[in-house]
Short mmCIF file of C-alpha atoms in Angstrom, two decimals:
data_model
loop_
_atom_site.label_atom_id
_atom_site.label_comp_id
_atom_site.label_asym_id
_atom_site.label_seq_id
_atom_site.Cartn_x
_atom_site.Cartn_y
_atom_site.Cartn_z
CA THR A 1163 -0.16 0.04 0.37
CA THR A 1164 1.32 2.97 -0.72
CA GLN A 1165 2.01 6.00 1.73
CA GLN A 1166 -0.38 9.15 2.30
CA HIS A 1167 0.94 12.29 3.14
CA THR A 1168 0.27 15.53 2.84
CA ILE A 1169 2.74 17.80 1.60
CA PHE A 1170 3.58 21.69 2.24
CA ALA A 1171 5.42 22.40 -1.05
CA PRO A 1172 7.39 25.69 -1.05
CA ASN A 1173 7.76 27.44 -4.94
CA ASN A 1174 10.82 28.55 -6.66
CA ALA A 1175 11.21 31.82 -5.39
CA ALA A 1176 10.58 30.69 -2.18
CA PHE A 1177 13.29 27.89 -2.53
CA ASN A 1178 15.42 30.43 -3.83
CA SER A 1179 15.24 32.17 -0.58
CA PHE A 1180 15.64 29.61 1.47
CA LEU A 1181 19.38 29.18 -0.79
CA SER A 1182 20.09 33.36 -0.07
CA GLU A 1183 19.49 33.21 3.72
CA LYS A 1184 22.08 29.86 4.07
CA ASN A 1185 24.29 31.63 1.68
CA TYR A 1186 24.37 28.12 -0.43
CA THR A 1187 24.72 29.22 -4.28
CA ASN A 1188 22.12 26.21 -5.23
CA ILE A 1189 20.36 23.27 -4.11
CA ASN A 1190 23.76 21.33 -4.63
CA ASP A 1191 25.35 22.60 -1.86
CA VAL A 1192 22.84 22.09 1.24
CA PRO A 1193 24.12 18.93 3.07
CA LEU A 1194 21.33 16.16 1.92
CA ASP A 1195 21.19 15.68 5.89
CA GLU A 1196 19.95 19.13 6.75
CA LEU A 1197 18.04 19.50 3.35
CA GLU A 1198 16.18 16.45 4.10
CA ASN A 1199 15.44 17.40 7.42
CA TYR A 1200 13.56 20.40 6.42
CA LEU A 1201 11.70 19.31 3.43
CA ARG A 1202 10.51 16.14 6.17
CA TYR A 1203 9.69 19.13 8.36
CA HIS A 1204 7.36 20.40 4.97
CA ILE A 1205 5.26 17.02 5.32
CA GLN A 1206 2.63 15.74 7.61
CA PRO A 1207 2.45 11.69 8.10
CA GLY A 1208 -1.68 11.17 6.02
CA ALA A 1209 -3.25 12.05 3.38
CA SER A 1210 -5.27 14.81 5.44
CA THR A 1211 -7.57 18.14 4.17
CA LEU A 1212 -6.88 21.73 5.24
CA SER A 1213 -10.18 21.76 7.18
CA GLU A 1214 -8.82 18.50 8.84
CA PHE A 1215 -5.91 19.91 10.50
CA PRO A 1216 -7.14 21.39 14.17
CA ASP A 1217 -6.03 24.99 15.27
CA GLY A 1218 -3.32 24.02 17.33
CA TYR A 1219 -0.37 22.50 17.33
CA ILE A 1220 0.38 19.02 14.99
CA ARG A 1221 3.94 17.20 14.44
CA SER A 1222 5.16 16.90 11.53
CA LEU A 1223 8.29 14.61 10.02
CA GLY A 1224 11.20 16.49 11.13
CA VAL A 1225 13.82 16.50 14.14
CA GLY A 1226 15.72 19.41 16.02
CA ASN A 1227 18.96 19.28 17.48
CA ALA A 1228 17.48 18.79 21.24
CA SER A 1229 16.34 15.51 20.32
CA ASN A 1230 15.14 12.39 17.67
CA ARG A 1231 11.75 13.05 18.66
CA LEU A 1232 9.64 14.95 15.57
CA LEU A 1233 9.06 18.28 15.62
CA SER A 1234 6.04 20.63 16.22
CA MET A 1235 4.03 22.68 13.97
CA TYR A 1236 1.19 25.23 14.80
CA THR A 1237 -1.51 25.04 11.83
CA ALA A 1238 -4.48 28.03 12.31
CA THR A 1239 -7.27 28.87 9.23
CA ALA A 1240 -8.56 32.42 9.53
CA ASP A 1241 -11.03 33.92 6.69
CA ASP A 1242 -9.21 32.56 3.40
CA SER A 1243 -6.27 31.23 4.38
CA PHE A 1244 -4.51 28.15 6.32
CA TYR A 1245 -1.00 29.25 8.17
CA ILE A 1246 1.59 27.32 9.37
CA ASN A 1247 3.62 28.58 12.22
CA ASN A 1248 2.57 32.12 11.84
CA GLU A 1249 4.90 32.18 8.90
CA ALA A 1250 4.16 29.91 5.64
CA GLU A 1251 0.31 30.68 3.68
CA VAL A 1252 -1.99 28.42 2.03
CA VAL A 1253 -4.58 30.13 -0.14
CA LEU A 1254 -7.76 27.42 0.73
CA ALA A 1255 -8.69 28.18 -2.85
CA GLN A 1256 -5.48 26.72 -4.00
CA GLY A 1257 -4.78 23.97 -1.72
CA ASP A 1258 -6.04 20.53 -1.45
CA ILE A 1259 -4.47 19.49 -4.49
CA LEU A 1260 -5.44 15.79 -4.80
CA LEU A 1261 -2.37 13.54 -5.64
CA ASP A 1262 -2.37 9.27 -6.00
CA ASN A 1263 -0.64 9.75 -2.39
CA GLY A 1264 -2.45 12.56 -0.41
CA TYR A 1265 -2.65 15.99 -1.29
CA LEU A 1266 -0.16 18.84 -2.34
CA ASN A 1267 -0.27 21.94 -0.76
CA PRO A 1268 1.09 25.13 -2.75
CA ILE A 1269 2.92 27.60 -0.23
CA SER A 1270 5.70 31.08 -1.17
CA THR A 1271 7.65 30.62 2.49
CA PHE A 1272 10.20 27.92 2.51
CA LEU A 1273 9.36 26.48 6.34
CA SER A 1274 12.18 27.04 9.24
CA LEU A 1275 12.64 24.53 11.67
CA PRO A 1276 10.75 26.03 15.13
CA SER A 1277 12.84 27.34 18.18
CA ILE A 1278 10.95 27.22 21.55
CA SER A 1279 10.66 31.61 20.61
CA ASP A 1280 9.06 30.99 17.44
CA PHE A 1281 6.41 28.36 19.57
CA LEU A 1282 6.04 31.22 21.95
CA LEU A 1283 5.07 34.06 19.55
CA VAL A 1284 2.81 32.17 17.48
CA SER A 1285 0.52 29.94 19.28
CA GLN A 1286 -0.54 33.11 21.63
CA GLN A 1287 -2.26 35.31 18.77
CA ASN A 1288 -5.60 36.20 20.59
CA SER A 1289 -4.04 39.36 23.10
CA ASN A 1290 -0.78 40.58 23.69
CA GLN A 1291 -0.64 39.91 27.56
CA ASN A 1292 0.59 36.50 27.04
CA PHE A 1293 3.09 34.29 28.39
CA ALA A 1294 6.06 35.09 26.03
CA SER A 1295 4.82 39.08 26.54
CA ILE A 1296 6.80 38.13 30.26
CA PHE A 1297 9.53 37.31 28.69
CA ALA A 1298 9.43 40.25 26.49
CA GLU A 1299 9.06 42.85 29.55
CA TYR A 1300 11.62 41.80 31.19
CA SER A 1301 14.41 43.73 30.66
CA ALA A 1302 17.54 42.35 31.57
CA GLU A 1303 18.00 39.83 29.29
CA ASP A 1304 16.91 39.02 25.71
CA TYR A 1305 15.28 35.56 27.03
CA LEU A 1306 13.13 35.60 23.59
CA ASP A 1307 16.16 35.60 21.81
CA ILE A 1308 18.58 33.02 23.91
CA LEU A 1309 15.55 31.20 23.52
CA GLU A 1310 15.98 31.61 19.93
CA SER A 1311 19.67 30.12 19.40
CA GLU A 1312 19.78 25.99 18.02
CA ASP A 1313 22.57 26.25 20.68
CA VAL A 1314 20.24 25.69 23.77
CA VAL A 1315 18.19 22.79 24.63
CA TYR A 1316 15.77 24.07 28.23
CA THR A 1317 12.12 22.83 28.49
CA ILE A 1318 9.82 26.32 29.00
CA LEU A 1319 6.12 25.46 31.12
CA GLN A 1320 4.19 28.34 29.14
CA ALA A 1321 1.34 29.46 31.19
CA SER A 1322 -1.51 29.88 28.46
CA GLU A 1323 -3.75 32.53 28.31
CA ASP A 1324 -6.17 32.16 30.27
CA ALA A 1325 -3.36 31.71 33.47
CA VAL A 1326 -1.69 35.31 32.06
CA ALA A 1327 -5.24 36.67 32.62
CA THR A 1328 -5.41 34.96 35.96
CA TYR A 1329 -2.38 35.83 37.42
CA LEU A 1330 -2.85 39.43 36.71
CA ALA A 1331 -6.68 39.71 37.99
CA GLU A 1332 -5.22 37.69 40.90
CA ASN A 1333 -2.69 40.52 41.85
CA ASN A 1334 -4.36 43.33 40.09
CA TYR A 1335 -2.22 44.55 37.47
CA ALA A 1336 -3.74 46.02 34.24
CA GLU A 1337 -1.46 44.39 32.03
CA ILE A 1338 2.16 42.62 32.46
CA ALA A 1339 3.69 45.93 32.24
CA ASP A 1340 2.43 46.80 35.96
CA ILE A 1341 4.43 43.38 37.25
CA PRO A 1342 7.48 44.32 38.29
CA GLN A 1343 11.12 43.95 36.61
CA THR A 1344 12.00 41.40 40.42
CA GLU A 1345 8.58 39.25 40.05
CA LEU A 1346 9.20 39.13 36.24
CA GLN A 1347 12.42 37.63 36.70
CA ALA A 1348 11.20 34.62 39.80
CA ILE A 1349 8.65 33.97 37.34
CA ILE A 1350 10.38 33.91 33.64
CA ASP A 1351 12.89 31.22 36.71
CA ASN A 1352 9.84 29.20 37.19
CA HIS A 1353 9.32 28.39 34.64
CA VAL A 1354 12.65 27.12 32.89
CA ILE A 1355 13.72 24.35 33.55
CA PRO A 1356 17.89 24.69 31.55
CA GLN A 1357 19.15 22.11 29.49
CA GLU A 1358 16.57 19.25 29.73
CA ASN A 1359 14.42 18.32 26.85
CA LEU A 1360 11.31 17.14 29.15
CA ARG A 1361 8.93 15.30 27.83
CA THR A 1362 5.84 13.82 29.06
CA ASP A 1363 6.30 10.17 27.18
CA ALA A 1364 9.58 10.20 29.78
CA ILE A 1365 7.29 10.07 33.30
CA GLU A 1366 7.02 6.42 34.19
CA ASP A 1367 5.64 6.57 37.57
CA THR A 1368 7.38 10.56 38.89
CA LEU A 1369 10.03 12.54 37.31
CA GLN A 1370 11.63 15.18 39.55
CA VAL A 1371 13.32 18.08 38.20
CA THR A 1372 14.86 21.64 38.82
CA THR A 1373 14.00 25.23 37.67
CA ASN A 1374 16.38 28.02 37.26
CA SER A 1375 14.87 29.22 40.72
CA GLY A 1376 16.07 26.13 42.51
CA ALA A 1377 12.38 25.07 42.65
CA ILE A 1378 11.49 21.52 42.54
CA LEU A 1379 8.86 20.49 40.53
CA LYS A 1380 7.37 16.99 40.36
CA PHE A 1381 6.30 15.52 37.10
CA PHE A 1382 3.56 13.05 37.54
CA GLU A 1383 0.92 11.09 35.39
CA ASN A 1384 -3.28 11.33 36.70
CA ASP A 1385 -5.42 11.64 34.16
CA GLY A 1386 -2.72 13.78 31.76
CA PRO A 1387 0.62 14.71 33.23
CA LYS A 1388 0.93 17.62 36.20
CA ILE A 1389 3.49 18.92 37.68
CA GLN A 1390 3.32 19.29 41.74
CA LEU A 1391 5.35 22.08 43.33
CA GLN A 1392 7.02 22.23 46.40
CA ASN A 1393 4.28 23.68 48.39
CA GLU A 1394 1.97 20.69 46.85
CA GLU A 1395 -0.35 22.31 44.47
CA ILE A 1396 -0.91 20.45 41.37
CA ILE A 1397 -0.99 22.25 37.96
CA THR A 1398 -2.06 20.40 35.24
CA ILE A 1399 -0.60 20.78 31.66
CA VAL A 1400 -2.81 21.10 29.09
CA THR A 1401 -0.53 21.51 25.75
CA PRO A 1402 2.25 18.80 25.92
CA ASN A 1403 4.91 18.26 24.37
CA ILE A 1404 5.49 21.12 22.13
CA GLN A 1405 8.91 20.38 20.52
CA ALA A 1406 11.02 22.47 19.14
CA VAL A 1407 14.24 22.21 17.80
CA ASN A 1408 15.88 23.80 20.85
CA GLY A 1409 14.15 22.02 23.82
CA VAL A 1410 9.99 21.63 24.10
CA ILE A 1411 7.70 23.73 25.28
CA GLN A 1412 4.48 22.31 28.23
CA GLU A 1413 1.54 24.56 28.57
CA VAL A 1414 0.44 24.70 31.66
CA ASP A 1415 -2.70 25.84 32.99
CA ARG A 1416 -1.33 28.31 36.17
CA ILE A 1417 1.84 30.98 36.47
CA ILE A 1418 4.11 29.35 39.18
CA LYS A 1419 4.99 31.48 41.37
CA GLU A 1420 6.77 29.78 45.12
#
């Protein structure tokens, strides 16, 4: 049986832009394993029409530096277009080209392999009061730049937009800019786990890790992945294993403040 796939196919201009950005003269200059991984990131297993994709995360066939697990991809439909990582667009009327072994969708942008920063920025489009803004508002260090680098590996506990809104309301802040810098640093340090690509499928019984702040967190499974804080508060991972090239994001339903 022929394997079925859904392909997001960059046009010639997109390929040329990719070569120029990477300082390659032509396609033959690209190392074969690198080219193959980029192309695999443009392929989805199974034959799916665009209407079958969620507004949310799916898995690609590409891999990153942090692990050999498949990279995530963020998809969303708005108006008459389908968007990938808020980077590439498929015009719905031009997509879903039926092939013998799946569907082809033309795109005019060559998809880059996503970093943690990319996913922090693309997945929270509903409000500027989101977890990416917490990193952006902290002035002592450019965390979004650090989390762009492929030379580092992190696990980020990304508070959902609802969690950020709840935190602001509970602490009488109108917006993230009202949070003092020392408090922003404490929040960030509680949500950053350095040198770990911590996925929920690694949890066997409990898994204990230490955050940048020194807080000890216990990951466990109980009707879905959970985190127990040192004060015994339980936090739920609502979107697990968002895999980037330089680490993984676990979206959680509360801001950790101990």
